[in-house]
Amino acid sequence: EGLMGRVIGITLIALALYVVVGFVRFGRTWQPRSRGSLIWQAAHRRLHRHDIDHEASTAGVFVIGMIHCVGAETPTQLLLLPAAAEFGLGVVVAFVGGLLLTNTVFAAISAWGLMHIRGSLAYSALSIAAAVFSAVVGWGYVVG
């Protein structure tokens, strides 16, 4: 657990640096790419040994956001186990259904909103704020 916490912290700090450096180097026209897009590009370059430029699709970012939202619900998932033991499988089905519905709606609204403010000062400010928050949380994981 301690090692994986540090790995998560280092990843959060690295992603924060990626966003900040991108905006410093390229200004407001720069668009951060999703983790999935970055991993895909690195793997593809490694396999094919040439430069490519894949833009992250809205659908891909949406799916990554949904997976991330589900993972962030761990404390409530832990509370689900004793509730399921006491009240049965219906509680689990209701919880998962509600979780998927709310995360889908939240991810769709967020993706739509961010797609419509790309390149604006608001987009840049939100990206930098998210990077700072990511670095602070990552530092918390690294130092324990």
CSV table of C-alpha atoms in Angstrom, one decimal:
chain,number,residue,atom,x,y,z
A,1,GLU,CA,0.0,0.0,0.0
A,2,GLY,CA,2.8,2.4,0.9
A,3,LEU,CA,4.7,1.8,-2.3
A,4,MET,CA,1.6,2.2,-4.5
A,5,GLY,CA,0.7,5.4,-2.7
A,6,ARG,CA,4.1,6.8,-3.6
A,7,VAL,CA,3.7,5.7,-7.2
A,8,ILE,CA,0.3,7.4,-7.4
A,9,GLY,CA,1.8,10.5,-5.8
A,10,ILE,CA,4.7,10.6,-8.3
A,11,THR,CA,2.3,10.1,-11.2
A,12,LEU,CA,0.1,13.0,-10.0
A,13,ILE,CA,3.1,15.3,-9.7
A,14,ALA,CA,4.4,14.3,-13.1
A,15,LEU,CA,1.0,15.0,-14.7
A,16,ALA,CA,0.8,18.3,-12.9
A,17,LEU,CA,4.3,19.2,-14.3
A,18,TYR,CA,3.2,18.1,-17.8
A,19,VAL,CA,0.3,20.5,-17.7
A,20,VAL,CA,2.2,23.5,-16.3
A,21,VAL,CA,5.2,23.0,-18.7
A,22,GLY,CA,2.8,22.7,-21.6
A,23,PHE,CA,1.1,26.0,-20.9
A,24,VAL,CA,4.4,27.7,-20.1
A,25,ARG,CA,6.0,26.5,-23.4
A,26,PHE,CA,3.0,26.8,-25.8
A,27,GLY,CA,0.5,29.3,-24.1
A,28,ARG,CA,-3.2,29.1,-24.2
A,29,THR,CA,-3.4,27.3,-27.5
A,30,TRP,CA,-1.9,24.2,-26.0
A,31,GLN,CA,-4.3,21.4,-25.2
A,32,PRO,CA,-3.4,18.8,-22.5
A,33,ARG,CA,-3.8,15.2,-23.7
A,34,SER,CA,-5.3,12.4,-21.7
A,35,ARG,CA,-3.2,9.8,-19.9
A,36,GLY,CA,-4.6,7.2,-22.1
A,37,SER,CA,-3.6,9.1,-25.2
A,38,LEU,CA,0.0,9.7,-23.9
A,39,ILE,CA,0.4,6.0,-23.0
A,40,TRP,CA,-0.9,5.0,-26.4
A,41,GLN,CA,1.4,7.4,-28.2
A,42,ALA,CA,4.4,6.2,-26.2
A,43,ALA,CA,3.6,2.5,-26.8
A,44,HIS,CA,3.0,3.1,-30.5
A,45,ARG,CA,6.3,5.0,-30.9
A,46,ARG,CA,8.1,2.3,-29.1
A,47,LEU,CA,6.6,-0.4,-31.4
A,48,HIS,CA,6.9,1.5,-34.7
A,49,ARG,CA,9.9,3.7,-34.0
A,50,HIS,CA,8.4,6.9,-35.6
A,51,ASP,CA,6.6,10.0,-34.5
A,52,ILE,CA,2.8,10.1,-34.7
A,53,ASP,CA,0.3,12.6,-33.4
A,54,HIS,CA,-3.0,11.1,-32.1
A,55,GLU,CA,-5.4,13.6,-30.7
A,56,ALA,CA,-7.4,12.4,-27.7
A,57,SER,CA,-11.0,11.8,-28.7
A,58,THR,CA,-13.9,13.1,-26.6
A,59,ALA,CA,-15.2,9.5,-26.2
A,60,GLY,CA,-11.8,8.3,-25.0
A,61,VAL,CA,-11.5,11.1,-22.5
A,62,PHE,CA,-15.1,10.4,-21.4
A,63,VAL,CA,-14.3,6.7,-20.7
A,64,ILE,CA,-11.1,7.5,-18.8
A,65,GLY,CA,-13.0,10.0,-16.7
A,66,MET,CA,-15.7,7.5,-15.9
A,67,ILE,CA,-13.2,4.9,-14.9
A,68,HIS,CA,-11.4,7.4,-12.7
A,69,CYS,CA,-14.7,8.5,-11.1
A,70,VAL,CA,-15.6,5.0,-10.2
A,71,GLY,CA,-12.1,4.5,-8.6
A,72,ALA,CA,-12.5,7.7,-6.5
A,73,GLU,CA,-15.6,6.2,-4.8
A,74,THR,CA,-13.6,3.7,-2.8
A,75,PRO,CA,-14.7,4.9,0.7
A,76,THR,CA,-18.3,4.5,-0.2
A,77,GLN,CA,-17.6,1.2,-1.8
A,78,LEU,CA,-16.2,0.0,1.5
A,79,LEU,CA,-19.4,1.0,3.3
A,80,LEU,CA,-21.3,-1.0,0.7
A,81,LEU,CA,-19.9,-4.4,1.8
A,82,PRO,CA,-21.5,-4.4,5.3
A,83,ALA,CA,-24.7,-3.0,3.8
A,84,ALA,CA,-24.8,-5.8,1.3
A,85,ALA,CA,-24.2,-8.4,3.9
A,86,GLU,CA,-27.2,-7.0,5.9
A,87,PHE,CA,-29.7,-6.1,3.2
A,88,GLY,CA,-28.7,-8.3,0.2
A,89,LEU,CA,-27.7,-8.0,-3.4
A,90,GLY,CA,-30.4,-5.3,-4.2
A,91,VAL,CA,-28.3,-2.8,-2.3
A,92,VAL,CA,-25.3,-3.5,-4.5
A,93,VAL,CA,-27.3,-3.3,-7.7
A,94,ALA,CA,-28.9,0.0,-6.6
A,95,PHE,CA,-25.5,1.4,-5.6
A,96,VAL,CA,-23.8,0.4,-8.8
A,97,GLY,CA,-26.7,1.7,-10.9
A,98,GLY,CA,-26.7,5.1,-9.1
A,99,LEU,CA,-22.9,5.3,-9.3
A,100,LEU,CA,-22.8,4.7,-13.0
A,101,LEU,CA,-25.7,7.1,-13.7
A,102,THR,CA,-24.3,10.0,-11.7
A,103,ASN,CA,-20.7,9.5,-13.0
A,104,THR,CA,-22.0,9.2,-16.6
A,105,VAL,CA,-23.9,12.5,-16.2
A,106,PHE,CA,-21.0,14.2,-14.4
A,107,ALA,CA,-18.5,13.1,-17.0
A,108,ALA,CA,-20.7,14.1,-20.0
A,109,ILE,CA,-21.4,17.5,-18.6
A,110,SER,CA,-17.7,18.1,-17.7
A,111,ALA,CA,-16.5,16.9,-21.2
A,112,TRP,CA,-19.1,19.0,-23.0
A,113,GLY,CA,-18.2,22.1,-20.9
A,114,LEU,CA,-14.4,21.7,-21.4
A,115,MET,CA,-14.8,21.1,-25.1
A,116,HIS,CA,-16.6,24.4,-25.4
A,117,ILE,CA,-14.1,26.6,-23.6
A,118,ARG,CA,-10.9,25.2,-25.2
A,119,GLY,CA,-8.3,27.8,-25.8
A,120,SER,CA,-9.9,30.3,-23.5
A,121,LEU,CA,-8.5,31.9,-20.4
A,122,ALA,CA,-11.0,29.9,-18.3
A,123,TYR,CA,-9.8,26.6,-19.8
A,124,SER,CA,-6.2,27.6,-19.0
A,125,ALA,CA,-7.0,28.7,-15.5
A,126,LEU,CA,-9.0,25.5,-14.8
A,127,SER,CA,-6.1,23.4,-16.2
A,128,ILE,CA,-3.5,25.1,-14.1
A,129,ALA,CA,-5.7,24.9,-11.0
A,130,ALA,CA,-6.2,21.2,-11.6
A,131,ALA,CA,-2.5,20.8,-12.0
A,132,VAL,CA,-1.7,22.6,-8.7
A,133,PHE,CA,-4.3,20.5,-6.9
A,134,SER,CA,-2.9,17.3,-8.5
A,135,ALA,CA,0.6,18.3,-7.3
A,136,VAL,CA,-0.5,19.0,-3.8
A,137,VAL,CA,-2.4,15.7,-3.5
A,138,GLY,CA,0.5,13.8,-5.1
A,139,TRP,CA,2.9,15.4,-2.6
A,140,GLY,CA,0.7,14.2,0.2
A,141,TYR,CA,0.9,10.6,-1.2
A,142,VAL,CA,4.7,10.8,-1.6
A,143,VAL,CA,5.4,12.0,1.9
A,144,GLY,CA,2.7,9.9,3.5
